[in-house]
Coordinates of C-alpha atoms in Angstrom, one line a residue:
Chain A
M1 CA -1.4 2.4 50.6
R2 CA -0.4 6.0 49.8
T3 CA -2.4 9.2 49.9
A4 CA -1.3 12.7 49.1
L5 CA -2.3 16.3 48.3
V6 CA -0.3 17.5 45.4
E7 CA 0.2 20.9 43.7
R8 CA 1.4 19.5 40.3
P9 CA -0.5 17.6 37.6
I10 CA -1.5 14.1 38.6
D11 CA -0.1 11.2 36.5
P12 CA -2.7 8.4 36.6
A13 CA -0.1 6.0 35.1
Q14 CA 2.1 6.4 38.1
L15 CA -0.7 5.5 40.5
L16 CA -1.5 2.4 38.4
A17 CA 2.1 1.3 38.5
E18 CA 2.2 1.8 42.3
V19 CA -0.8 -0.5 43.0
A20 CA 0.2 -3.2 40.5
A21 CA 1.0 -6.6 41.9
D22 CA 1.2 -10.2 40.7
G23 CA -1.7 -11.1 43.0
S24 CA -4.0 -8.5 41.3
G25 CA -6.8 -9.7 39.1
A26 CA -8.5 -6.3 38.9
T27 CA -7.5 -2.7 39.1
S28 CA -9.8 0.3 39.2
L29 CA -8.9 3.8 38.4
F30 CA -11.2 6.7 39.2
L31 CA -10.4 10.2 37.9
G32 CA -12.3 13.4 38.8
T33 CA -11.8 16.0 36.2
V34 CA -12.8 19.7 35.8
R35 CA -16.1 20.0 33.9
D36 CA -17.1 22.9 31.7
V37 CA -20.5 23.5 33.2
N38 CA -22.0 23.3 36.7
D39 CA -25.5 24.2 37.8
G40 CA -26.2 25.7 34.3
R41 CA -23.2 28.0 34.3
A42 CA -20.2 27.9 32.0
V43 CA -17.1 27.0 34.0
T44 CA -13.6 27.9 32.7
G45 CA -11.6 26.5 35.6
I46 CA -11.5 25.6 39.3
E47 CA -9.3 26.6 42.1
Y48 CA -8.9 24.0 44.9
S49 CA -7.8 24.9 48.4
A50 CA -7.5 22.9 51.6
Y51 CA -6.9 22.8 55.3
A52 CA -3.9 20.9 54.4
R53 CA -2.9 19.4 57.7
M54 CA -6.4 18.0 58.3
A55 CA -7.1 17.1 54.7
E56 CA -4.0 15.0 54.6
A57 CA -4.9 13.3 57.9
E58 CA -8.6 12.7 56.8
L59 CA -7.6 11.3 53.4
H60 CA -5.1 9.0 55.1
R61 CA -7.9 7.8 57.5
I62 CA -10.3 7.2 54.7
A63 CA -7.7 5.1 52.8
G64 CA -7.0 3.2 56.0
E65 CA -10.7 2.4 56.4
A66 CA -10.8 1.1 52.8
V67 CA -7.8 -1.1 53.5
E68 CA -9.7 -2.6 56.4
R69 CA -13.0 -2.8 54.7
F70 CA -11.9 -4.2 51.4
A71 CA -8.8 -6.2 52.4
T72 CA -6.3 -4.7 50.1
D73 CA -3.5 -2.2 50.8
R74 CA -2.8 -1.6 47.1
I75 CA -4.5 1.8 47.2
A76 CA -3.1 5.1 45.9
V77 CA -5.0 8.4 46.1
E78 CA -3.9 11.9 45.1
H79 CA -5.9 15.1 45.2
R80 CA -4.6 18.2 43.5
L81 CA -4.7 21.7 44.9
G82 CA -4.3 25.0 43.1
E83 CA -5.7 26.3 39.8
L84 CA -6.9 23.7 37.3
G85 CA -8.2 24.1 33.8
L86 CA -11.0 22.2 32.0
G87 CA -10.4 18.5 31.7
E88 CA -7.5 18.5 34.2
V89 CA -7.5 15.7 36.8
S90 CA -8.4 16.9 40.3
V91 CA -8.4 13.6 42.0
A92 CA -7.2 10.1 41.2
I93 CA -7.9 6.8 43.0
A94 CA -6.2 3.6 42.0
V95 CA -7.1 0.3 43.7
S96 CA -6.0 -3.2 42.8
H97 CA -7.3 -6.4 44.3
A98 CA -7.5 -10.0 43.5
R99 CA -11.2 -9.6 42.6
R100 CA -13.0 -6.9 40.6
A101 CA -15.9 -6.2 43.0
P102 CA -13.8 -4.9 45.9
A103 CA -11.5 -3.1 43.5
L104 CA -14.5 -1.1 42.2
E105 CA -16.3 -0.8 45.6
A106 CA -13.2 0.5 47.4
S107 CA -12.8 3.2 44.8
R108 CA -16.4 4.3 45.2
F109 CA -16.1 4.2 49.0
I110 CA -13.0 6.5 48.9
I111 CA -14.4 9.1 46.5
E112 CA -17.7 9.3 48.4
E113 CA -16.0 9.6 51.8
L114 CA -13.5 12.1 50.4
K115 CA -16.4 14.3 49.2
R116 CA -18.1 14.1 52.5
R117 CA -15.2 14.5 54.9
V118 CA -12.0 15.9 53.5
P119 CA -11.6 19.7 54.1
I120 CA -11.0 20.7 50.5
W121 CA -12.9 23.6 48.8
K122 CA -13.3 24.6 45.2
R123 CA -13.9 28.0 43.7
E124 CA -15.3 27.8 40.2
H125 CA -14.3 30.5 37.7
Y126 CA -17.2 31.2 35.3
A127 CA -17.1 32.4 31.7
D128 CA -18.6 35.8 32.7
G129 CA -15.6 36.5 34.9
T130 CA -17.2 35.8 38.2
R131 CA -16.0 33.2 40.7
E132 CA -17.8 31.4 43.6
W133 CA -17.1 28.9 46.3
V134 CA -19.0 25.7 45.6
D135 CA -21.4 24.7 48.4
P136 CA -22.8 21.2 47.7
T137 CA -25.3 21.8 50.5
A138 CA -26.9 24.9 48.9
P139 CA -30.0 24.5 46.8
A140 CA -29.4 24.4 43.1
R141 CA -29.6 27.7 41.3
S142 CA -31.2 26.3 38.1
T143 CA -34.8 25.2 38.4
T144 CA -35.3 24.5 34.7
G145 CA -33.1 22.4 32.4
A146 CA -33.7 18.7 31.9
G147 CA -31.4 15.9 32.9
R148 CA -29.8 17.5 35.9
Chain B
M1 CA -7.9 33.5 76.8
L2 CA -6.9 34.0 73.2
V3 CA -7.9 31.3 70.7
R4 CA -6.6 31.1 67.2
V5 CA -9.2 30.2 64.6
L6 CA -8.4 29.2 61.1
L7 CA -10.7 30.3 58.3
F8 CA -11.2 28.8 54.8
A9 CA -13.0 29.5 51.6
S10 CA -16.1 31.6 52.0
Y11 CA -15.4 32.3 55.7
A12 CA -11.8 33.5 54.9
D13 CA -13.3 35.8 52.2
A14 CA -16.0 37.1 54.5
L15 CA -13.6 38.0 57.3
G16 CA -10.7 39.0 55.0
A17 CA -8.3 36.8 56.8
E18 CA -7.1 33.2 56.9
S19 CA -7.0 33.2 60.7
I20 CA -8.2 35.4 63.5
G21 CA -7.6 35.5 67.3
L22 CA -10.7 35.4 69.4
E23 CA -10.7 36.6 73.1
L24 CA -13.0 34.2 75.0
Q25 CA -13.9 33.9 78.6
P26 CA -13.2 30.3 79.8
P27 CA -15.0 28.0 79.9
A28 CA -15.6 28.4 76.2
R29 CA -17.1 25.8 73.9
V30 CA -16.9 25.2 70.2
R31 CA -20.4 26.7 69.9
D32 CA -19.2 30.0 71.4
V33 CA -16.3 30.2 68.8
L34 CA -18.7 29.4 66.0
A35 CA -21.3 32.0 67.2
E36 CA -18.6 34.8 67.3
V37 CA -17.2 33.9 63.9
K38 CA -20.6 33.8 62.4
R39 CA -21.5 37.2 63.9
R40 CA -18.3 38.7 62.3
A41 CA -18.8 36.9 59.0
G42 CA -22.3 38.3 58.4
P43 CA -25.1 36.7 56.4
T44 CA -23.4 35.8 53.1
V45 CA -21.6 32.6 54.3
P46 CA -22.9 29.0 54.5
P47 CA -25.0 29.1 57.8
S48 CA -24.0 25.7 59.3
P49 CA -20.2 25.0 59.0
L50 CA -18.5 22.2 60.9
V51 CA -15.8 23.0 63.3
A52 CA -12.5 21.1 63.8
V53 CA -10.3 21.2 66.8
N54 CA -6.7 20.2 66.3
A55 CA -7.5 18.9 62.8
E56 CA -10.4 16.7 63.8
Y57 CA -14.1 17.3 63.6
A58 CA -15.5 18.4 67.0
D59 CA -18.9 18.6 68.7
L60 CA -20.4 22.0 69.5
D61 CA -20.2 21.1 73.2
R62 CA -16.5 20.5 73.2
L63 CA -14.5 22.8 75.5
V64 CA -11.9 24.9 73.8
E65 CA -8.5 25.8 75.3
A66 CA -6.1 28.5 74.4
S67 CA -3.6 25.9 73.0
D68 CA -6.2 24.4 70.6
E69 CA -6.1 25.0 66.8
V70 CA -9.8 25.7 66.0
A71 CA -10.9 25.7 62.3
I72 CA -14.2 26.7 60.7
I73 CA -15.0 24.1 58.0
P74 CA -17.7 25.4 55.5
P75 CA -19.3 22.7 53.3
V76 CA -16.4 20.7 51.7
A77 CA -16.3 20.3 48.0
G78 CA -13.3 18.1 47.1
G79 CA -13.2 15.6 44.3

């Protein structure tokens, strides 16, 4: 099991190679990427920052919980900090396991706990030149617009 | 006692600093630190941040000592 905050591009192939093992029958790879629109506003990039000491510790705790819960230690997680452009990978989670269900469930567990607990923040840069810290607990700005 | 408080994201912007020193009368609790930081930050910041003491989430009732590293944690948005 390995977790890290990084300030360089994430290489998903490297995470996959890390978790590979002869005993693996299933490997899941989750990637979070920078999207071009959020809450109805055109996004041009995202800047990620963290309380690094605590974020590293919390990420490590979450992966440790996944090891216990899903009975595999073939887990690799990286979260990137700094300025990212559209389509770039902000987080990657690779899990391999003998069976597919725990490989998928462990990945889901890690990303949901990461979003809930790890002290990382993102500031979105918008097409109109403004920038704002994202607050997932704030009510959505857009009240119209289907499918959101 | 002087307590060092780390600030991030919207709180760092509102206070114009990544950390501040707060002079508190012991016994001081996490809620006292939070109340003072919120008073200084004004109304634009998320109203209910969490607080960490020595890099772990802490209850509002926890006592704070001068040697503690206290951090204000506005709503997190990783991923």
